[in-house]
Short mmCIF file of C-alpha atoms and ligand atoms in Angstrom, two decimals:
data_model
loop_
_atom_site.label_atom_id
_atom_site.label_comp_id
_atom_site.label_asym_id
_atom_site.label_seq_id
_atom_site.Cartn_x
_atom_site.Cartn_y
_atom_site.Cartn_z
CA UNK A 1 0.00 0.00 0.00
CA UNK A 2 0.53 3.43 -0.36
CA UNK A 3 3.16 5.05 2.32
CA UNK A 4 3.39 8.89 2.94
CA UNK A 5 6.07 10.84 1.03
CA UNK A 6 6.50 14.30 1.03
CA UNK A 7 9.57 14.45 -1.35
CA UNK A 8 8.09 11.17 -3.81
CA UNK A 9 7.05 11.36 -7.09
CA UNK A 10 4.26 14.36 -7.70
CA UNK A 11 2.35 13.03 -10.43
CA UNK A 12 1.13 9.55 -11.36
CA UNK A 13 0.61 8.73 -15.14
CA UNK A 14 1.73 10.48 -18.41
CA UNK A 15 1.98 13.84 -18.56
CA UNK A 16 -1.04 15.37 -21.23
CA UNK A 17 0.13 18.49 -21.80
CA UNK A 18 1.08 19.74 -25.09
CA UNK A 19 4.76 20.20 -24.43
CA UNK A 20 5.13 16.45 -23.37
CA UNK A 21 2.54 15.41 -26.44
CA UNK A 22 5.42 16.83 -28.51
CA UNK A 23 8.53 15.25 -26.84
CA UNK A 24 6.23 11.52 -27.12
CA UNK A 25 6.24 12.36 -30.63
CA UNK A 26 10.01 12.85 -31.03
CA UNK A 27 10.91 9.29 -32.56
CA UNK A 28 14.45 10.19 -32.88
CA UNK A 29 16.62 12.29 -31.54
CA UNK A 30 20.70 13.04 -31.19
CA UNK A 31 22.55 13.09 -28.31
CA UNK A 32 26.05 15.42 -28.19
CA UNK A 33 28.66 14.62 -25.80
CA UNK A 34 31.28 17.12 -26.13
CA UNK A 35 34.51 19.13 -23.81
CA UNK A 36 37.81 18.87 -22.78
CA UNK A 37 37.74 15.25 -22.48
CA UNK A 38 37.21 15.64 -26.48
CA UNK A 39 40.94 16.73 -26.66
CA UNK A 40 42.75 13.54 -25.58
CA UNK A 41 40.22 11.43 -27.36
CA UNK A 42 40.55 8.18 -24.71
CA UNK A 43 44.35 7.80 -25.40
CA UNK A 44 46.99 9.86 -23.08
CA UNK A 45 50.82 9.82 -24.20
CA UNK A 46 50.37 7.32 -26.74
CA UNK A 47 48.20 5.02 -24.29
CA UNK A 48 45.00 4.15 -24.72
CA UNK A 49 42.39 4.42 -21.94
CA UNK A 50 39.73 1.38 -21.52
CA UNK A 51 37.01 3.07 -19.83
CA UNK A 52 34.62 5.52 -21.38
CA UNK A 53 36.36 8.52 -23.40
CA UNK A 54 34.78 11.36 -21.66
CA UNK A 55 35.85 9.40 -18.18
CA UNK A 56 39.35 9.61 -18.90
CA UNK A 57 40.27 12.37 -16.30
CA UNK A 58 39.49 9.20 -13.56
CA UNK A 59 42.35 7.04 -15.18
CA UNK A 60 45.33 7.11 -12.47
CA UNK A 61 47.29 7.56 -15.60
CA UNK A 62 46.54 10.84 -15.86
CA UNK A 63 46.96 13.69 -12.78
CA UNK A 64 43.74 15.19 -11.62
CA UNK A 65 45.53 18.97 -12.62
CA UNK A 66 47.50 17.67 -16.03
CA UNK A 67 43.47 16.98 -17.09
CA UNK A 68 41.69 20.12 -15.54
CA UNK A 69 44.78 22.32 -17.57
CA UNK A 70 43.56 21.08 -20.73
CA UNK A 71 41.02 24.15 -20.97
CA UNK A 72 43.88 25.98 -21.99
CA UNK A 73 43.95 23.96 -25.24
CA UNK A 74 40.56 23.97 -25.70
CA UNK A 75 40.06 25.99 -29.18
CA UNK A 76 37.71 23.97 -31.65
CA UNK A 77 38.86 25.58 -34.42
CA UNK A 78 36.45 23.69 -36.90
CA UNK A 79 33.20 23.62 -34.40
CA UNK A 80 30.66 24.74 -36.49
CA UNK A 81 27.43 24.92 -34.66
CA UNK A 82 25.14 25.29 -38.17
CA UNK A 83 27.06 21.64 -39.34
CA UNK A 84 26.09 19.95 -36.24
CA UNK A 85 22.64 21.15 -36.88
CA UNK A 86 22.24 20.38 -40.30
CA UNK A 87 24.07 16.97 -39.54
CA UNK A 88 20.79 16.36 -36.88
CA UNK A 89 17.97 17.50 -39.37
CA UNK A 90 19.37 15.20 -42.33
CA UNK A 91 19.17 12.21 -39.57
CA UNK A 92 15.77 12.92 -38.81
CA UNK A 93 16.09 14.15 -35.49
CA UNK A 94 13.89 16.01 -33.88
CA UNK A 95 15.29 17.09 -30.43
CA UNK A 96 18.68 17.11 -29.26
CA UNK A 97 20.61 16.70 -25.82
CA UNK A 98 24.04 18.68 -25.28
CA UNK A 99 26.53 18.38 -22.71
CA UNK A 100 26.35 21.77 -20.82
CA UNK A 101 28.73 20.27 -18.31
CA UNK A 102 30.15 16.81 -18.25
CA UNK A 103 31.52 14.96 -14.83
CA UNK A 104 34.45 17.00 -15.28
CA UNK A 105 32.86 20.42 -14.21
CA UNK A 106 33.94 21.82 -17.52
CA UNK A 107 30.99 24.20 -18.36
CA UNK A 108 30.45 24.97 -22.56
CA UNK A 109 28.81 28.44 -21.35
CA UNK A 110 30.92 31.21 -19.76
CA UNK A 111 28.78 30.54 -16.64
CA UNK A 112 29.36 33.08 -14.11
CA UNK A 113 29.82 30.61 -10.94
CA UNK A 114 32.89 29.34 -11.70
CA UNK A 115 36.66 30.53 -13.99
CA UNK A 116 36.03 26.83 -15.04
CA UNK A 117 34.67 27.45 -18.40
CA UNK A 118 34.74 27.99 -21.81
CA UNK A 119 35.25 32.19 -21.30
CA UNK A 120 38.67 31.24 -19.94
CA UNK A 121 39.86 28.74 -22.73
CA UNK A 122 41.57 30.02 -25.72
CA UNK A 123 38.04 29.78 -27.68
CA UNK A 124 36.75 32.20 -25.32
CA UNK A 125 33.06 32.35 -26.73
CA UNK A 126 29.95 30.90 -25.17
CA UNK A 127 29.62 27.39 -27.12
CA UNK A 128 26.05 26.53 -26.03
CA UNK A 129 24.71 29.82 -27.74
CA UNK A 130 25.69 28.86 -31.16
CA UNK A 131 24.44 25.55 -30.62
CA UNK A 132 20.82 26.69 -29.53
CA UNK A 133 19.90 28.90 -32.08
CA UNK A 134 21.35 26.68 -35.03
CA UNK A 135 19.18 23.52 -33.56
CA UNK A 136 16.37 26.03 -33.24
CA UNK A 137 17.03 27.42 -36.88
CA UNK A 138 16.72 23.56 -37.89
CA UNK A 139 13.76 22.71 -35.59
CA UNK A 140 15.09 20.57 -33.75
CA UNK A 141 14.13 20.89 -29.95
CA UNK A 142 17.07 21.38 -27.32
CA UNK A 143 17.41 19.82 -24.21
CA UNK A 144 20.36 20.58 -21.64
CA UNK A 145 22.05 17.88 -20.18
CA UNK A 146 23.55 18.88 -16.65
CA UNK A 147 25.81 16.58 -14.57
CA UNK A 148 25.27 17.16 -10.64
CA UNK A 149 28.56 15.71 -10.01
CA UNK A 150 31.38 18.12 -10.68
CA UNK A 151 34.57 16.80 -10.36
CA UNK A 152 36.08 20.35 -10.46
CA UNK A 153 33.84 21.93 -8.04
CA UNK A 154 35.68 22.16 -4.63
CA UNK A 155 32.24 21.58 -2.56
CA UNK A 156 31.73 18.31 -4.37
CA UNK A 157 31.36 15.15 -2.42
CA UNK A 158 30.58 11.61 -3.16
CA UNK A 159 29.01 11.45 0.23
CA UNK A 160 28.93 13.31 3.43
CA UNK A 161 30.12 11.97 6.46
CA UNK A 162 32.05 15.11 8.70
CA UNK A 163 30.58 18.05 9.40
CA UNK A 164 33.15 19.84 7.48
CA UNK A 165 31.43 17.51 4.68
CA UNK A 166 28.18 18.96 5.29
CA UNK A 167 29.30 22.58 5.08
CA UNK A 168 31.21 21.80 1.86
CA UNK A 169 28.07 20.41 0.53
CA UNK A 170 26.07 23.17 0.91
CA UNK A 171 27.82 25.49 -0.74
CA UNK A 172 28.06 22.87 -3.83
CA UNK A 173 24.36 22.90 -3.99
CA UNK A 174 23.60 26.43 -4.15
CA UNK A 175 26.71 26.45 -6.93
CA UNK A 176 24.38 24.14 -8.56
CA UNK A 177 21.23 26.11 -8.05
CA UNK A 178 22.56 28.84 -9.43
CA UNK A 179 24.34 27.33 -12.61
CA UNK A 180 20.97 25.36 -13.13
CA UNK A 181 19.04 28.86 -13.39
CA UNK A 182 21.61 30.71 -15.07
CA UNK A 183 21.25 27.81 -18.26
CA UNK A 184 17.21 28.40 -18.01
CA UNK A 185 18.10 32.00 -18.23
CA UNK A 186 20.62 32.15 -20.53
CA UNK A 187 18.90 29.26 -23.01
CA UNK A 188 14.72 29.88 -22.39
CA UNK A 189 13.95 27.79 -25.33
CA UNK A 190 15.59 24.85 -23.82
CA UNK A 191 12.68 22.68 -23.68
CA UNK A 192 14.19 19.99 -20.69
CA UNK A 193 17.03 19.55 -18.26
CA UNK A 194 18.77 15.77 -18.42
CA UNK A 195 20.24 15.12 -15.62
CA UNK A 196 23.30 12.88 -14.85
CA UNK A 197 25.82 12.35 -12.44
CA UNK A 198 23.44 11.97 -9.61
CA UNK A 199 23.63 8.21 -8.11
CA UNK A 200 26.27 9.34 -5.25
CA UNK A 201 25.09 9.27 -1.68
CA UNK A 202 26.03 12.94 -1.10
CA UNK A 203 23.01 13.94 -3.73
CA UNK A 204 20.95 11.18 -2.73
CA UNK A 205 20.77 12.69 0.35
CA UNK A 206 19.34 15.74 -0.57
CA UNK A 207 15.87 14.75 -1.62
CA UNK A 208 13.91 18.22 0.04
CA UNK A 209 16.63 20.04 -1.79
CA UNK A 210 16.31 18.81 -4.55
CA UNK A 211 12.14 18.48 -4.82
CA UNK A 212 12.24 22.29 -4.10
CA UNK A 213 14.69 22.62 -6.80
CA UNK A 214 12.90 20.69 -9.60
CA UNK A 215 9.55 22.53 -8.30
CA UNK A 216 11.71 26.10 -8.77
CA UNK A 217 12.80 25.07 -12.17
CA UNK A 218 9.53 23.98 -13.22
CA UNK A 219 8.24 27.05 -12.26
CA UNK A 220 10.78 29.08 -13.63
CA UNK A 221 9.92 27.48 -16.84
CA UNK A 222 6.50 26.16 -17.26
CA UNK A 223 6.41 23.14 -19.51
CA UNK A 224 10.30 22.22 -18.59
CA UNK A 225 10.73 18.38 -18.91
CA UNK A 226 12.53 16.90 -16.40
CA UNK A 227 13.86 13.32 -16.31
CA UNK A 228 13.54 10.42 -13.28
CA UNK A 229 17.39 10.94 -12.67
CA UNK A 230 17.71 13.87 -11.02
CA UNK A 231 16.13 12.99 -7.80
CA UNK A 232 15.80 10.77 -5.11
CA UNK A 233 12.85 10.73 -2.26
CA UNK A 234 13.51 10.87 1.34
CA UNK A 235 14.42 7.08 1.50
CA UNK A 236 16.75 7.31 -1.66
CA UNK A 237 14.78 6.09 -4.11
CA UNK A 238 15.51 7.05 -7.52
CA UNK A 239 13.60 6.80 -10.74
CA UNK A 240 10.91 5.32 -8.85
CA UNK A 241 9.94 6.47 -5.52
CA UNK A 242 9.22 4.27 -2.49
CA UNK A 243 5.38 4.13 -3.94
CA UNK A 244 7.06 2.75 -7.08
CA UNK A 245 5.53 5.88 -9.22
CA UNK A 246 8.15 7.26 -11.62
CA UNK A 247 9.68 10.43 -10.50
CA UNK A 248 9.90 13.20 -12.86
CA UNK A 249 8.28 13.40 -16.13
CA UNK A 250 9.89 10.24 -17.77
CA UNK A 251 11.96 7.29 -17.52
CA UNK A 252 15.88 7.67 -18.02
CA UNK A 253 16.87 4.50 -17.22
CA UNK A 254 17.41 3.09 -20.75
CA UNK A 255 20.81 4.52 -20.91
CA UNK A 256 22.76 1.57 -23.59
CA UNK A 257 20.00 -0.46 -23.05
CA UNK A 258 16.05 -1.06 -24.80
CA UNK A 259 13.11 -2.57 -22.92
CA UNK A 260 11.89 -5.77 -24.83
CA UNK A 261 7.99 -5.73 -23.76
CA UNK A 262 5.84 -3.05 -22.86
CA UNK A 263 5.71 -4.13 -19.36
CA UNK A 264 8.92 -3.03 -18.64
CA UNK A 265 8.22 0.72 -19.46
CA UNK A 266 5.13 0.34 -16.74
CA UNK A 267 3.16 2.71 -18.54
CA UNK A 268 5.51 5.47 -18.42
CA UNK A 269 7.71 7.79 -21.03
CA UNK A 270 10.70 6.81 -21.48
CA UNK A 271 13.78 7.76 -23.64
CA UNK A 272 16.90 5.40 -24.36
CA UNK A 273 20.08 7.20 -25.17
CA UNK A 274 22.45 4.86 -26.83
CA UNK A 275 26.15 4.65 -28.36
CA UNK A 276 27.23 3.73 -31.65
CA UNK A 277 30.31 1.88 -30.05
CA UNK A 278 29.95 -0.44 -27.13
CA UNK A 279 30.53 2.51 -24.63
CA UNK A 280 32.26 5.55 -25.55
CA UNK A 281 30.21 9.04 -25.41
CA UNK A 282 32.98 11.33 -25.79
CA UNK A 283 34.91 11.68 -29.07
CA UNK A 284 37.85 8.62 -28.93
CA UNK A 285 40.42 8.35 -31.42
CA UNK A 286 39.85 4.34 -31.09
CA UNK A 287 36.94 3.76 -32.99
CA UNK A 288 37.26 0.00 -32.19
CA UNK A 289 35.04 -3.04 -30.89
CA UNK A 290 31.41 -3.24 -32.39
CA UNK A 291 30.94 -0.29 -33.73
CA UNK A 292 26.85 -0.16 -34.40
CA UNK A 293 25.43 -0.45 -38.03
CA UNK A 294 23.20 2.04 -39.57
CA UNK A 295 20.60 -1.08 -39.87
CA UNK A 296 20.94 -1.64 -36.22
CA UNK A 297 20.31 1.53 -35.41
CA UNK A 298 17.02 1.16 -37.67
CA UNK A 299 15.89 -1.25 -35.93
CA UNK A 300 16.67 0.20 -32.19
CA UNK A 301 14.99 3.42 -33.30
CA UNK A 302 11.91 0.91 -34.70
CA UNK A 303 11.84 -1.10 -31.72
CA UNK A 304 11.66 2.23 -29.20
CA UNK A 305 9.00 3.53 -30.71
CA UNK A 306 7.27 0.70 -31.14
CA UNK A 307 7.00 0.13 -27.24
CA UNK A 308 5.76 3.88 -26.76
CA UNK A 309 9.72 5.94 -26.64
CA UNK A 310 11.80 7.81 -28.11
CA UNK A 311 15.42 6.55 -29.40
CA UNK A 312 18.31 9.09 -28.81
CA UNK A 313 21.72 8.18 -30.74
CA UNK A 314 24.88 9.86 -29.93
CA UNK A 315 27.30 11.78 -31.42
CA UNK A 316 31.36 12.76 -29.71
CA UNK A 317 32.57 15.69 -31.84
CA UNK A 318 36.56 15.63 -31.86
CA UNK A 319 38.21 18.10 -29.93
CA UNK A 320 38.56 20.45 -33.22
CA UNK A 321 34.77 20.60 -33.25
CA UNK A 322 34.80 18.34 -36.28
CA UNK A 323 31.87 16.20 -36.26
CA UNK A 324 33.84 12.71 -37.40
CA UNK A 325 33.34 11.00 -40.55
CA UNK A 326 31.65 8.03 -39.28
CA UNK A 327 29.16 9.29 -37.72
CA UNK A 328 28.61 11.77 -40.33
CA UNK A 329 27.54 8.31 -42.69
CA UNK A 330 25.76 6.88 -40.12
CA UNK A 331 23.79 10.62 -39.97
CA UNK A 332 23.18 10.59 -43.87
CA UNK A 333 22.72 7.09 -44.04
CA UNK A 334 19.65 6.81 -40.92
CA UNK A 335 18.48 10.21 -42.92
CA UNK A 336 18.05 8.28 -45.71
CA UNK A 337 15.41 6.27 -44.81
CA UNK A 338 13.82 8.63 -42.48
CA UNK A 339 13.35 10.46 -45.84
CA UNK A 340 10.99 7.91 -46.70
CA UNK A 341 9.74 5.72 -43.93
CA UNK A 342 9.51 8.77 -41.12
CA UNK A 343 5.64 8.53 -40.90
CA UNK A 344 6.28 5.15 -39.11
CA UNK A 345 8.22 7.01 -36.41
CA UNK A 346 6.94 10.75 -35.57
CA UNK A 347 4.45 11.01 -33.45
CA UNK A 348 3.72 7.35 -33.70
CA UNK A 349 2.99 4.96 -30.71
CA UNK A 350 3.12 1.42 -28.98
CA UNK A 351 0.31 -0.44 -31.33
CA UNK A 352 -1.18 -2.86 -28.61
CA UNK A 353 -0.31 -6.06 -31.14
CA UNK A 354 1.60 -8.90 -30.51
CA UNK A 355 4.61 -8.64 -31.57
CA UNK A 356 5.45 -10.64 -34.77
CA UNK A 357 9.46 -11.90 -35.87
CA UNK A 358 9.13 -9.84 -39.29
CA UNK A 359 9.40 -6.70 -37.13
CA UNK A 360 7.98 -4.23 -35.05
CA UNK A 361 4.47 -2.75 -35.24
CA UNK A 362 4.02 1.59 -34.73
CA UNK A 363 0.27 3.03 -35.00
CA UNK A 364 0.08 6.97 -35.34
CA UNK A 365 -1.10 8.65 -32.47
CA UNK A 366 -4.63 10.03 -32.72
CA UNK A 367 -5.38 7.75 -35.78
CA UNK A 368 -5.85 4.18 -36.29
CA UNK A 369 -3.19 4.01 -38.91
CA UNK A 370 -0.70 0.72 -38.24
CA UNK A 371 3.05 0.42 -39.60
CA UNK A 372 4.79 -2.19 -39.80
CA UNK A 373 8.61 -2.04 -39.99
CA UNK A 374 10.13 -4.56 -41.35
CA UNK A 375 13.29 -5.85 -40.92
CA UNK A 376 13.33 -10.22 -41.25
CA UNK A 377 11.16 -10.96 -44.34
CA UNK A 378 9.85 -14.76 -43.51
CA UNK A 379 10.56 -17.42 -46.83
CA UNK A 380 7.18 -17.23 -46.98
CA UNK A 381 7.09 -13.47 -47.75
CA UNK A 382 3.96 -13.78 -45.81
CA UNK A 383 4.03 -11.06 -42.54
CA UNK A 384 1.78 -12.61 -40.09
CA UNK A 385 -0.75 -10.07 -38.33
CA UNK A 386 -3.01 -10.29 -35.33
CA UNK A 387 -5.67 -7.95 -35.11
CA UNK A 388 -8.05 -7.51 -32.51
CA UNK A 389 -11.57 -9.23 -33.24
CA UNK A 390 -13.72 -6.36 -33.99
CA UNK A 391 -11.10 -4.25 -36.46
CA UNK A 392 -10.16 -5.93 -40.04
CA UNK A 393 -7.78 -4.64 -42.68
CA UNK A 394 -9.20 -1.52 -44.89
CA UNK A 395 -6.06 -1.85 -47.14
CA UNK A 396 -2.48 -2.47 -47.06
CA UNK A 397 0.76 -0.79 -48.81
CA UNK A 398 4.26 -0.44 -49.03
CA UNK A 399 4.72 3.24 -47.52
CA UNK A 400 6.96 3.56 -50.40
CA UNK A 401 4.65 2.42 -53.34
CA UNK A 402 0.91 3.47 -51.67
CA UNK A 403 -0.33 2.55 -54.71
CA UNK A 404 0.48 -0.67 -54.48
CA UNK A 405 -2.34 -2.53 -52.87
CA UNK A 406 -0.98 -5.74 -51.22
CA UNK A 407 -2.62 -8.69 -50.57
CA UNK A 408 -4.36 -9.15 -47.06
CA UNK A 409 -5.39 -12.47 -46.32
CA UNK A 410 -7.73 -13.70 -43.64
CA UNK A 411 -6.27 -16.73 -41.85
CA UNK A 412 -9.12 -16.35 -39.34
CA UNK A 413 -10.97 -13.95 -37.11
CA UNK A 414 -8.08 -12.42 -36.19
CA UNK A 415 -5.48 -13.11 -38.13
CA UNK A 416 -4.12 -12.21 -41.50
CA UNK A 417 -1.17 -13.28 -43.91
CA UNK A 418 -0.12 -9.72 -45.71
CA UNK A 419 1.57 -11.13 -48.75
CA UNK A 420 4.62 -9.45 -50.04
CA UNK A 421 4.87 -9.05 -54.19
CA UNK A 422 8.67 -8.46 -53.77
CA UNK A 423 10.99 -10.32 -50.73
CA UNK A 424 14.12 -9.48 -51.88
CA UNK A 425 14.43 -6.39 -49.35
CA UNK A 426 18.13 -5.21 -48.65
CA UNK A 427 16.16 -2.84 -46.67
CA UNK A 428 13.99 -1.75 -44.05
CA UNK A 429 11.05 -1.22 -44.96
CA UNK A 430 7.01 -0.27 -43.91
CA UNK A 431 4.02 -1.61 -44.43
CA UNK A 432 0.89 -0.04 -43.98
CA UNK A 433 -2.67 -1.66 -42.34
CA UNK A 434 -5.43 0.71 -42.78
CA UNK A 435 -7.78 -1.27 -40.28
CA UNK A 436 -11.27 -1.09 -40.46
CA UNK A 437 -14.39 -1.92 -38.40
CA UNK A 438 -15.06 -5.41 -38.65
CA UNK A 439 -18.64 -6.06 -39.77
CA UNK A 440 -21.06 -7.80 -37.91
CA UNK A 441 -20.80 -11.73 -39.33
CA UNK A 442 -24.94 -11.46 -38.82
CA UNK A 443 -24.92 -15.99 -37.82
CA UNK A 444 -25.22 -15.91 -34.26
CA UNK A 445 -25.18 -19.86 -32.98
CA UNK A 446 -25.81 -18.65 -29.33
C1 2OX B 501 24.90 9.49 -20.57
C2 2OX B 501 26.10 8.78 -20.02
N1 2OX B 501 26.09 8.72 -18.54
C3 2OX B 501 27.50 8.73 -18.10
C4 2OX B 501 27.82 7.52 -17.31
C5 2OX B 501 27.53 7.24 -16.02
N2 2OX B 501 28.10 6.04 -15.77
C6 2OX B 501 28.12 5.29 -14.62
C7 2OX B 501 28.94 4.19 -14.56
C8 2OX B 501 28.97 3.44 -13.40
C9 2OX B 501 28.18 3.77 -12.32
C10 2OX B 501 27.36 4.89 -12.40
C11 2OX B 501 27.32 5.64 -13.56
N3 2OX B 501 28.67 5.60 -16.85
N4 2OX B 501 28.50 6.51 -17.77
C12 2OX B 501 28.32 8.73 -19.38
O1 2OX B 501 29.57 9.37 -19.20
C13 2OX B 501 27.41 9.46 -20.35
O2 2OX B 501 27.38 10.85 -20.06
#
């Protein structure tokens, strides 16, 4: 049963306004991990480091200072903020997710709470500017990812223990209270904060902090989206509170990872934000292990929104502010067939079908219109559907030839072989049900 919380979740169920209709809608989005730790590229005098690119400052290889000097070499001399943009809209993304300030404390806007920015590296210029206005330009929505931890920040703990802790701590939070304003200030058509860096104990800790916080922000900016990372309730719960109801305004959990059934998402948004290699955000030089095709991707992207979310793929820009060639393809080449098949993804839903081996099932939102994306086309070339019993199929069509009819045949009540003309795909592709009422069979046997 229910237990009382003052610092829980504060809403149960989806959030219905138009703001959070949109973000639902996304399909696809990028995700930009960029700074200092850009420079090095996961390799330090020659070595390479194993962990995560943009975690290379916690290597022992590398002194704590020897790292946090490297903002006087930051000058990304080929960052183009109008490239990056342009890159995004020929992917088909439609919001985007930028490291304001990674774990390092690094901050890409000449914030005015601490000499550790961008106004005191060679480049000089606010960085986050730039990138705003050309991702507006393009229409693409921007959200601001925030780390809580803050390596740099002197007041930074990983938990508090000593009083001398405590008083440490609470100058670290207003630090953070005030950068977190200043980027709603400085950025007002950032439509959502994602928040990372916020598992230690020292934050954890700080659940009525940080529920007056997220109720400031949301005040400050009515409509602000706000993920189930940030906080944790007065027993330390995070993402979901001690109620198990999802904190925040969706589920951020799905960070390298996809839900398989539509139980796991409990009814909830959700985003997953996911790597083209194993596990490197930040740029590395090593472009090594599995390095994600633009078919996988496809499908990941499919099989989000199929179960109701959005599918966020990211991007390391080199330290030069060169967006690298790879993912450059991978950007043209997912474009590509977003060009054609993007009806199956914006603003398009979990179906309520069973899911099927050809693929994965989308229905529009606010329509009864079904897609199905297909990626394994049976021998058969016969894509198996189950409908519910009172709906049967209107019509069927390729998205890419509408003209085509296809052949829908009824197995039984519920069930129908859609036969394919042409198997041979080297593609993805979509096929589209039409459903209609079914009509009464008028033999009752009762
Ligand atoms: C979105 C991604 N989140 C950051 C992260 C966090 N972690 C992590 C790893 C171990 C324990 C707790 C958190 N690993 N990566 C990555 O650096 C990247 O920013």
């Amino acid at each position: 049963q229910q237990i009382e919380l003052k610092h829980g979740s504060h809403r149960i169920g989806k959030r219905t306004d138009a703001v959070m209709q949109k973000w639902r809608g996304y399909g696809l989005g990028q995700f930009i991990h960029w700074g200092l730790y850009a420079i090095p590229g996961g390799e330090w005098n020659g070595k390479q480091y194993n962990g995560a690119a943009e975690w290379i400052r916690s290597w022992n290889g590398i002194p704590k200072s020897t790292y946090d000097s490297l903002i006087y070499k930051f000058n990304p001399v080929n960052f183009n903020a109008e490239e990056w943009a342009v890159t995004a809209k020929q992917m088909g993304a439609r919001y985007v997710t930028i490291t304001t300030k990674h774990h390092d404390g690094f901050c890409l806007w000449p914030s005015k709470y601490t000499r550790y920015t961008i106004a005191n590296s060679p480049w000089k210029k606010d960085i986050m500017k730039p990138l705003v206005d050309a991702y507006d330009k393009q229409g693409i929505d921007v959200i601001l990812y925030f780390s809580v931890m803050d390596w740099n920040h002197p007041g930074w703990r990983y938990d508090i223990k000593t009083k001398e802790d405590s008083i440490a701590f609470e100058g670290f939070k207003q630090f953070t209270r005030n950068q977190l304003l200043e980027l709603l200030t400085l950025y007002p058509t950032a439509k959502g904060l994602w928040f990372d860096g916020t598992w230690d104990k020292s934050w954890i800790k700080q659940a009525a902090f940080a529920d007056e916080l997220e109720t400031e922000m949301r005040k400050f900016r009515p409509g602000l989206i706000i993920g189930s990372r940030f906080r944790a309730d007065e027993n330390g719960k995070r993402h979901f509170d001690s109620n198990g109801v999802l904190m925040g305004d969706y589920e951020q959990g799905w960070e390298r990872k996809i839900p398989n059934k539509i139980e796991d998402v409990h009814g909830n948004d959700w985003d997953c934000v996911m790597t083209v290699p194993e596990n490197q955000w930040g740029y590395n030089k090593a472009w090594k292990g599995h390095i994600k095709t633009r078919n996988e991707l496809l499908e990941m992207t499919a099989k989000c929104v199929s179960l109701g979310g959005n599918f966020v793929l990211n991007f390391g820009p080199q330290g030069d502010g060169a967006i690298r060639k790879e993912e450059k393809q991978l950007a043209a080449q997912i474009g590509d067939w977003m060009k054609t098949n993007s009806e199956a993804i914006y603003n398009c839903e979990y179906a309520g079908l069973e899911k099927q081996d050809w693929g994965y099932f989308t229905k529009k939102t606010g329509s009864d219109k079904l897609y199905m994306i297909v990626f394994n086309v049976p021998v058969s070339g016969a894509l198996k559907v189950k409908l519910p019993a009172n709906t049967s199929i209107g019509k069927s069509y390729l998205l890419a030839q509408p003209a085509q009819l296809l052949n829908a045949e009824e197995i039984s009540g519920t069930e129908y072989f859609i036969h394919l003309k042409n198997t041979a795909a080297g593609n993805p592709f979509v096929v589209v049900l039409e459903p209609t009422a079914k009509k009464a069979s008028g033999n009752t046997y009762d």
